[in-house]
PDB file of C-alpha atoms and ligand atoms in Angstrom:
ATOM      1  CA  MET A 294       6.577 -34.241  16.226  1.00  0.00           C
ATOM      2  CA  THR A 295       5.890 -30.567  16.819  1.00  0.00           C
ATOM      3  CA  GLY A 296       8.143 -27.692  15.950  1.00  0.00           C
ATOM      4  CA  LYS A 297       9.275 -24.946  18.283  1.00  0.00           C
ATOM      5  CA  PHE A 298       7.559 -21.590  18.502  1.00  0.00           C
ATOM      6  CA  ILE A 299      10.004 -18.713  18.950  1.00  0.00           C
ATOM      7  CA  THR A 300       9.063 -15.043  19.237  1.00  0.00           C
ATOM      8  CA  PHE A 301      11.156 -11.870  19.010  1.00  0.00           C
ATOM      9  CA  GLU A 302      10.099  -8.855  21.058  1.00  0.00           C
ATOM     10  CA  GLY A 303      11.307  -5.372  21.907  1.00  0.00           C
ATOM     11  CA  ILE A 304      10.565  -1.718  21.248  1.00  0.00           C
ATOM     12  CA  ASP A 305      10.520  -0.301  17.710  1.00  0.00           C
ATOM     13  CA  GLY A 306      14.073  -0.021  16.398  1.00  0.00           C
ATOM     14  CA  ALA A 307      15.484  -2.649  18.770  1.00  0.00           C
ATOM     15  CA  GLY A 308      16.651  -4.855  15.878  1.00  0.00           C
ATOM     16  CA  LYS A 309      14.076  -7.673  15.887  1.00  0.00           C
ATOM     17  CA  SER A 310      13.501  -7.856  12.136  1.00  0.00           C
ATOM     18  CA  THR A 311      17.203  -7.552  11.315  1.00  0.00           C
ATOM     19  CA  HIS A 312      18.161 -10.432  13.587  1.00  0.00           C
ATOM     20  CA  LEU A 313      15.121 -12.597  12.868  1.00  0.00           C
ATOM     21  CA  VAL A 314      16.370 -13.146   9.325  1.00  0.00           C
ATOM     22  CA  ARG A 315      19.843 -14.135  10.532  1.00  0.00           C
ATOM     23  CA  PHE A 316      18.457 -16.349  13.289  1.00  0.00           C
ATOM     24  CA  ALA A 317      16.306 -18.184  10.711  1.00  0.00           C
ATOM     25  CA  GLU A 318      19.356 -18.695   8.486  1.00  0.00           C
ATOM     26  CA  ARG A 319      21.295 -20.261  11.367  1.00  0.00           C
ATOM     27  CA  LEU A 320      18.442 -22.660  12.102  1.00  0.00           C
ATOM     28  CA  ALA A 321      18.098 -23.577   8.419  1.00  0.00           C
ATOM     29  CA  GLU A 322      21.842 -24.361   8.325  1.00  0.00           C
ATOM     30  CA  ARG A 323      21.124 -26.968  10.997  1.00  0.00           C
ATOM     31  CA  GLY A 324      18.514 -28.585   8.768  1.00  0.00           C
ATOM     32  CA  ILE A 325      15.551 -27.154  10.647  1.00  0.00           C
ATOM     33  CA  GLU A 326      12.517 -26.194   8.567  1.00  0.00           C
ATOM     34  CA  VAL A 327      11.712 -22.645   9.612  1.00  0.00           C
ATOM     35  CA  VAL A 328       8.750 -20.411   8.884  1.00  0.00           C
ATOM     36  CA  THR A 329       9.319 -16.699   9.555  1.00  0.00           C
ATOM     37  CA  THR A 330       6.334 -14.475  10.124  1.00  0.00           C
ATOM     38  CA  ARG A 331       5.198 -11.346  11.940  1.00  0.00           C
ATOM     39  CA  GLU A 332       2.450  -9.758  13.990  1.00  0.00           C
ATOM     40  CA  PRO A 333       0.203  -8.108  13.394  1.00  0.00           C
ATOM     41  CA  GLY A 334       0.038  -9.913  10.047  1.00  0.00           C
ATOM     42  CA  GLY A 335       1.307 -13.216   8.765  1.00  0.00           C
ATOM     43  CA  THR A 336      -1.854 -14.115   6.811  1.00  0.00           C
ATOM     44  CA  PRO A 337      -3.659 -12.272   3.982  1.00  0.00           C
ATOM     45  CA  LEU A 338      -6.386 -11.027   6.338  1.00  0.00           C
ATOM     46  CA  GLY A 339      -3.849 -10.354   9.100  1.00  0.00           C
ATOM     47  CA  GLU A 340      -1.776  -8.166   6.766  1.00  0.00           C
ATOM     48  CA  ARG A 341      -4.910  -6.143   5.907  1.00  0.00           C
ATOM     49  CA  LEU A 342      -5.593  -5.727   9.623  1.00  0.00           C
ATOM     50  CA  ARG A 343      -1.946  -4.681  10.064  1.00  0.00           C
ATOM     51  CA  GLU A 344      -2.428  -1.836   7.608  1.00  0.00           C
ATOM     52  CA  LEU A 345      -5.390  -0.590   9.647  1.00  0.00           C
ATOM     53  CA  LEU A 346      -3.617  -1.066  12.970  1.00  0.00           C
ATOM     54  CA  LEU A 347      -0.504   0.809  11.889  1.00  0.00           C
ATOM     55  CA  HIS A 348      -2.198   3.674  10.058  1.00  0.00           C
ATOM     56  CA  GLU A 349      -5.844   4.173  11.050  1.00  0.00           C
ATOM     57  CA  SER A 350      -6.826   5.967  14.232  1.00  0.00           C
ATOM     58  CA  MET A 351      -9.044   3.860  16.519  1.00  0.00           C
ATOM     59  CA  SER A 352      -9.901   3.394  20.170  1.00  0.00           C
ATOM     60  CA  LEU A 353      -7.655   1.352  22.430  1.00  0.00           C
ATOM     61  CA  ALA A 354     -10.256  -1.385  22.824  1.00  0.00           C
ATOM     62  CA  THR A 355     -10.675  -1.632  19.039  1.00  0.00           C
ATOM     63  CA  GLU A 356      -6.906  -1.762  18.576  1.00  0.00           C
ATOM     64  CA  THR A 357      -6.544  -4.566  21.105  1.00  0.00           C
ATOM     65  CA  LEU A 358      -9.441  -6.596  19.702  1.00  0.00           C
ATOM     66  CA  LEU A 359      -8.096  -6.250  16.155  1.00  0.00           C
ATOM     67  CA  MET A 360      -4.649  -7.380  17.339  1.00  0.00           C
ATOM     68  CA  PHE A 361      -6.215 -10.538  18.728  1.00  0.00           C
ATOM     69  CA  ALA A 362      -8.428 -11.012  15.661  1.00  0.00           C
ATOM     70  CA  ALA A 363      -5.304 -10.963  13.495  1.00  0.00           C
ATOM     71  CA  ARG A 364      -3.570 -13.259  16.006  1.00  0.00           C
ATOM     72  CA  ASN A 365      -6.422 -15.757  15.935  1.00  0.00           C
ATOM     73  CA  GLU A 366      -6.255 -15.905  12.150  1.00  0.00           C
ATOM     74  CA  HIS A 367      -2.474 -16.278  12.318  1.00  0.00           C
ATOM     75  CA  LEU A 368      -2.680 -19.116  14.838  1.00  0.00           C
ATOM     76  CA  GLU A 369      -5.375 -21.016  12.971  1.00  0.00           C
ATOM     77  CA  ARG A 370      -4.003 -20.667   9.470  1.00  0.00           C
ATOM     78  CA  LEU A 371      -0.253 -20.529   9.882  1.00  0.00           C
ATOM     79  CA  ILE A 372       1.275 -20.994  13.338  1.00  0.00           C
ATOM     80  CA  ARG A 373      -0.568 -24.094  14.594  1.00  0.00           C
ATOM     81  CA  PRO A 374      -0.490 -25.992  11.253  1.00  0.00           C
ATOM     82  CA  ALA A 375       3.240 -25.330  10.816  1.00  0.00           C
ATOM     83  CA  LEU A 376       4.060 -26.475  14.367  1.00  0.00           C
ATOM     84  CA  ARG A 377       1.933 -29.610  13.911  1.00  0.00           C
ATOM     85  CA  GLU A 378       3.913 -30.447  10.772  1.00  0.00           C
ATOM     86  CA  GLY A 379       7.179 -30.146  12.714  1.00  0.00           C
ATOM     87  CA  ARG A 380       8.264 -26.795  11.341  1.00  0.00           C
ATOM     88  CA  TRP A 381       9.693 -24.137  13.619  1.00  0.00           C
ATOM     89  CA  VAL A 382       7.867 -20.827  13.650  1.00  0.00           C
ATOM     90  CA  LEU A 383       9.883 -17.663  14.164  1.00  0.00           C
ATOM     91  CA  CYS A 384       7.530 -14.770  14.789  1.00  0.00           C
ATOM     92  CA  ASP A 385       8.326 -11.038  14.936  1.00  0.00           C
ATOM     93  CA  ARG A 386       6.122 -10.039  17.948  1.00  0.00           C
ATOM     94  CA  PHE A 387       3.312 -11.965  19.635  1.00  0.00           C
ATOM     95  CA  THR A 388       1.122 -11.592  22.742  1.00  0.00           C
ATOM     96  CA  ASP A 389       3.934 -10.158  24.914  1.00  0.00           C
ATOM     97  CA  ALA A 390       3.788  -7.171  22.538  1.00  0.00           C
ATOM     98  CA  THR A 391       0.104  -6.623  23.343  1.00  0.00           C
ATOM     99  CA  PHE A 392       0.889  -6.573  27.073  1.00  0.00           C
ATOM    100  CA  ALA A 393       3.804  -4.202  26.403  1.00  0.00           C
ATOM    101  CA  TYR A 394       2.190  -1.794  23.887  1.00  0.00           C
ATOM    102  CA  GLN A 395      -1.543  -1.783  24.597  1.00  0.00           C
ATOM    103  CA  GLY A 396      -1.004  -2.544  28.302  1.00  0.00           C
ATOM    104  CA  GLY A 397       2.202  -0.698  29.239  1.00  0.00           C
ATOM    105  CA  GLY A 398       2.320   1.882  26.457  1.00  0.00           C
ATOM    106  CA  ARG A 399      -1.353   2.812  26.264  1.00  0.00           C
ATOM    107  CA  GLY A 400      -2.474   1.843  29.778  1.00  0.00           C
ATOM    108  CA  LEU A 401      -5.027  -0.893  29.073  1.00  0.00           C
ATOM    109  CA  ASP A 402      -5.804  -3.108  32.078  1.00  0.00           C
ATOM    110  CA  PRO A 403      -3.594  -6.195  31.570  1.00  0.00           C
ATOM    111  CA  GLY A 404      -6.469  -8.313  32.910  1.00  0.00           C
ATOM    112  CA  ARG A 405      -8.379  -7.508  29.705  1.00  0.00           C
ATOM    113  CA  ILE A 406      -5.440  -8.715  27.615  1.00  0.00           C
ATOM    114  CA  ALA A 407      -5.123 -11.867  29.719  1.00  0.00           C
ATOM    115  CA  THR A 408      -8.814 -12.597  29.039  1.00  0.00           C
ATOM    116  CA  LEU A 409      -8.248 -12.401  25.273  1.00  0.00           C
ATOM    117  CA  GLU A 410      -5.082 -14.483  25.544  1.00  0.00           C
ATOM    118  CA  GLU A 411      -7.069 -17.126  27.442  1.00  0.00           C
ATOM    119  CA  TRP A 412      -9.673 -17.135  24.658  1.00  0.00           C
ATOM    120  CA  VAL A 413      -7.349 -17.157  21.644  1.00  0.00           C
ATOM    121  CA  HIS A 414      -4.439 -19.325  22.805  1.00  0.00           C
ATOM    122  CA  PRO A 415      -5.116 -20.892  26.222  1.00  0.00           C
ATOM    123  CA  ASP A 416      -2.968 -23.894  25.305  1.00  0.00           C
ATOM    124  CA  LEU A 417      -0.048 -22.305  23.498  1.00  0.00           C
ATOM    125  CA  GLN A 418       2.861 -20.109  24.586  1.00  0.00           C
ATOM    126  CA  PRO A 419       6.139 -19.568  22.757  1.00  0.00           C
ATOM    127  CA  ASP A 420       8.824 -22.124  23.631  1.00  0.00           C
ATOM    128  CA  LEU A 421      11.265 -19.220  23.645  1.00  0.00           C
ATOM    129  CA  THR A 422      10.904 -15.450  23.522  1.00  0.00           C
ATOM    130  CA  VAL A 423      13.914 -13.237  22.864  1.00  0.00           C
ATOM    131  CA  VAL A 424      13.477  -9.673  24.112  1.00  0.00           C
ATOM    132  CA  PHE A 425      15.744  -7.197  22.323  1.00  0.00           C
ATOM    133  CA  ASP A 426      16.438  -4.701  25.073  1.00  0.00           C
ATOM    134  CA  VAL A 427      17.767  -1.290  24.125  1.00  0.00           C
ATOM    135  CA  PRO A 428      17.546   2.228  25.582  1.00  0.00           C
ATOM    136  CA  VAL A 429      14.755   4.219  23.956  1.00  0.00           C
ATOM    137  CA  SER A 430      17.160   6.940  22.775  1.00  0.00           C
ATOM    138  CA  ILE A 431      19.256   4.424  20.811  1.00  0.00           C
ATOM    139  CA  ALA A 432      16.195   2.814  19.221  1.00  0.00           C
ATOM    140  CA  CYS A 433      14.868   6.248  18.187  1.00  0.00           C
ATOM    141  CA  ARG A 434      18.201   7.149  16.605  1.00  0.00           C
ATOM    142  CA  ARG A 435      18.230   3.899  14.624  1.00  0.00           C
ATOM    143  CA  LEU A 436      14.727   4.513  13.289  1.00  0.00           C
ATOM    144  CA  ALA A 437      15.573   8.120  12.396  1.00  0.00           C
ATOM    145  CA  LYS A 438      18.687   6.930  10.548  1.00  0.00           C
ATOM    146  CA  ALA A 439      16.702   4.279   8.672  1.00  0.00           C
ATOM    147  CA  GLY A 440      14.540   7.148   7.404  1.00  0.00           C
ATOM    148  CA  THR A 441      11.308   5.164   6.989  1.00  0.00           C
ATOM    149  CA  SER A 442       8.098   7.077   7.610  1.00  0.00           C
ATOM    150  CA  PRO A 443       6.855   6.381  11.147  1.00  0.00           C
ATOM    151  CA  ASP A 444       3.650   4.421  11.783  1.00  0.00           C
ATOM    152  CA  ARG A 445       1.042   5.151  14.511  1.00  0.00           C
ATOM    153  CA  PHE A 446       3.192   3.464  17.146  1.00  0.00           C
ATOM    154  CA  GLU A 447       6.538   4.878  16.050  1.00  0.00           C
ATOM    155  CA  ARG A 448       5.096   8.402  16.333  1.00  0.00           C
ATOM    156  CA  GLU A 449       4.529   7.939  20.077  1.00  0.00           C
ATOM    157  CA  PRO A 450       6.792   9.937  22.453  1.00  0.00           C
ATOM    158  CA  ALA A 451       9.838   8.468  24.186  1.00  0.00           C
ATOM    159  CA  LEU A 452       7.904   8.013  27.443  1.00  0.00           C
ATOM    160  CA  PHE A 453       5.519   5.609  25.714  1.00  0.00           C
ATOM    161  CA  PHE A 454       8.456   3.398  24.714  1.00  0.00           C
ATOM    162  CA  THR A 455       9.947   3.665  28.204  1.00  0.00           C
ATOM    163  CA  ARG A 456       6.709   2.100  29.523  1.00  0.00           C
ATOM    164  CA  VAL A 457       6.714  -0.546  26.768  1.00  0.00           C
ATOM    165  CA  ARG A 458      10.303  -1.479  27.579  1.00  0.00           C
ATOM    166  CA  ALA A 459       9.505  -1.691  31.301  1.00  0.00           C
ATOM    167  CA  VAL A 460       6.674  -4.174  30.678  1.00  0.00           C
ATOM    168  CA  TYR A 461       8.939  -6.372  28.564  1.00  0.00           C
ATOM    169  CA  LYS A 462      11.419  -6.432  31.454  1.00  0.00           C
ATOM    170  CA  GLU A 463       8.684  -7.194  33.992  1.00  0.00           C
ATOM    171  CA  ARG A 464       7.461 -10.096  31.885  1.00  0.00           C
ATOM    172  CA  ALA A 465      11.010 -11.406  31.454  1.00  0.00           C
ATOM    173  CA  ALA A 466      11.381 -11.453  35.253  1.00  0.00           C
ATOM    174  CA  ARG A 467       7.995 -13.189  35.587  1.00  0.00           C
ATOM    175  CA  PHE A 468       8.649 -15.866  32.938  1.00  0.00           C
ATOM    176  CA  PRO A 469      12.383 -16.560  33.239  1.00  0.00           C
ATOM    177  CA  GLY A 470      12.076 -20.032  31.714  1.00  0.00           C
ATOM    178  CA  ARG A 471      10.576 -18.681  28.489  1.00  0.00           C
ATOM    179  CA  ILE A 472      11.928 -15.160  28.024  1.00  0.00           C
ATOM    180  CA  ARG A 473      15.587 -14.309  27.365  1.00  0.00           C
ATOM    181  CA  VAL A 474      16.612 -10.653  27.446  1.00  0.00           C
ATOM    182  CA  VAL A 475      19.381  -9.776  25.015  1.00  0.00           C
ATOM    183  CA  ASP A 476      21.354  -6.520  25.219  1.00  0.00           C
ATOM    184  CA  ALA A 477      20.475  -5.088  21.812  1.00  0.00           C
ATOM    185  CA  SER A 478      22.461  -1.880  22.206  1.00  0.00           C
ATOM    186  CA  ARG A 479      25.557  -3.763  21.002  1.00  0.00           C
ATOM    187  CA  LYS A 480      26.850  -4.269  17.464  1.00  0.00           C
ATOM    188  CA  PRO A 481      24.872  -6.741  15.331  1.00  0.00           C
ATOM    189  CA  SER A 482      27.859  -9.142  15.260  1.00  0.00           C
ATOM    190  CA  GLU A 483      27.910  -9.281  19.071  1.00  0.00           C
ATOM    191  CA  ILE A 484      24.159  -9.731  19.278  1.00  0.00           C
ATOM    192  CA  MET A 485      24.444 -12.591  16.783  1.00  0.00           C
ATOM    193  CA  LYS A 486      26.987 -14.328  19.039  1.00  0.00           C
ATOM    194  CA  THR A 487      24.471 -14.283  21.890  1.00  0.00           C
ATOM    195  CA  LEU A 488      21.758 -15.561  19.545  1.00  0.00           C
ATOM    196  CA  GLU A 489      24.019 -18.395  18.412  1.00  0.00           C
ATOM    197  CA  ASP A 490      24.505 -19.426  22.060  1.00  0.00           C
ATOM    198  CA  ILE A 491      20.733 -19.403  22.471  1.00  0.00           C
ATOM    199  CA  ILE A 492      20.385 -21.604  19.383  1.00  0.00           C
ATOM    200  CA  LEU A 493      22.895 -24.096  20.827  1.00  0.00           C
ATOM    201  CA  ASN A 494      20.703 -24.317  23.908  1.00  0.00           C
ATOM    202  CA  ILE A 495      17.463 -25.018  22.094  1.00  0.00           C
ATOM    203  CA  CYS A 496      18.626 -27.365  19.309  1.00  0.00           C
TER     204      CYS A 496
HETATM  205  N1  LIG B 269      22.576  -3.683  16.708  1.00  0.00           N
HETATM  206  C1  LIG B 269      22.329  -2.698  15.855  1.00  0.00           C
HETATM  207  N2  LIG B 269      23.172  -1.648  15.758  1.00  0.00           N
HETATM  208  C2  LIG B 269      22.925  -0.630  14.906  1.00  0.00           C
HETATM  209  N3  LIG B 269      21.844  -0.569  14.083  1.00  0.00           N
HETATM  210  C3  LIG B 269      20.977  -1.591  14.126  1.00  0.00           C
HETATM  211  C4  LIG B 269      21.159  -2.699  15.009  1.00  0.00           C
HETATM  212  N4  LIG B 269      20.131  -3.547  14.844  1.00  0.00           N
HETATM  213  C5  LIG B 269      19.331  -2.994  13.916  1.00  0.00           C
HETATM  214  N5  LIG B 269      19.837  -1.841  13.464  1.00  0.00           N
HETATM  215  C6  LIG B 269      19.235  -0.922  12.479  1.00  0.00           C
HETATM  216  O1  LIG B 269      18.199  -0.252  13.159  1.00  0.00           O
HETATM  217  C7  LIG B 269      17.037  -0.130  12.339  1.00  0.00           C
HETATM  218  C8  LIG B 269      15.878  -0.838  13.043  1.00  0.00           C
HETATM  219  O2  LIG B 269      16.147  -2.246  13.067  1.00  0.00           O
HETATM  220  P1  LIG B 269      14.973  -3.302  12.878  1.00  0.00           P
HETATM  221  O3  LIG B 269      14.093  -2.893  11.753  1.00  0.00           O
HETATM  222  O4  LIG B 269      15.583  -4.659  12.843  1.00  0.00           O
HETATM  223  O5  LIG B 269      14.213  -3.078  14.274  1.00  0.00           O
HETATM  224  P2  LIG B 269      12.804  -3.667  14.733  1.00  0.00           P
HETATM  225  O6  LIG B 269      13.010  -4.054  16.163  1.00  0.00           O
HETATM  226  O7  LIG B 269      12.361  -4.708  13.799  1.00  0.00           O
HETATM  227  O8  LIG B 269      11.870  -2.372  14.663  1.00  0.00           O
HETATM  228  P3  LIG B 269      10.266  -2.308  14.395  1.00  0.00           P
HETATM  229  O9  LIG B 269       9.634  -2.759  15.671  1.00  0.00           O
HETATM  230  O10 LIG B 269      10.015  -0.841  14.140  1.00  0.00           O
HETATM  231  O11 LIG B 269       9.951  -3.186  13.217  1.00  0.00           O
HETATM  232  C9  LIG B 269      17.397  -0.742  11.010  1.00  0.00           C
HETATM  233  O12 LIG B 269      17.773   0.305  10.138  1.00  0.00           O
HETATM  234  C10 LIG B 269      18.584  -1.643  11.328  1.00  0.00           C
HETATM  235  O13 LIG B 269      19.458  -1.769  10.235  1.00  0.00           O
HETATM  236 MG1  LIG B 270      10.669  -4.839  12.598  1.00  0.00          MG
END
């Protein structure tokens, strides 16, 4: 018995973290054992790498390698063991985010990212990925309203996020069986209705 691996993706301010909590609650109500986690992070070492990734300046290659180092740790210590034990893992960002941010946003050759993906998780892809799709202007307004101090990624200009969003959409078109795009410009209650339909489909 293995659990399902579900990832939430989208640009900063799309609403991933907000809805991940609610999505986990709905699954728990159905008696499913759920582990919620995030990338980069999810393990003690991964969270230390997250601090560096979000706040320390570094080259693009270093950033990408550290993302996968944190991911490897996360897979070995948390994601794979939980799935083996039958728990469902709900993860805020995963490898699609590396293609979108380091690839689309920063311009790294996606072939390089595919090589690391092949090394770190050749055998594992999410069972389901929900992409929270929202215009960049709306996401920026949400983050500004939240008033939290921006990290290295959140300080990037709107054009960066336009490229990130475009890669998410390209990947959704390329992997239609795995990736569901949700219109995240709507009210949270409406988004939750769509997520509940998705849950009905996977349970
Ligand atoms: N559908 C929505 N309508 C209006 N505001 C929203 C909606 N979803 C989330 N928000 C608000 O927008 C802000 C960003 O949401 P959230 O932190 O969930 O986004 P995120 O995708 O996790 O962003 P990040 O990638 O930066 O972690 C929060 O203040 C949240 O309350
Ligand atoms: Mg978040």
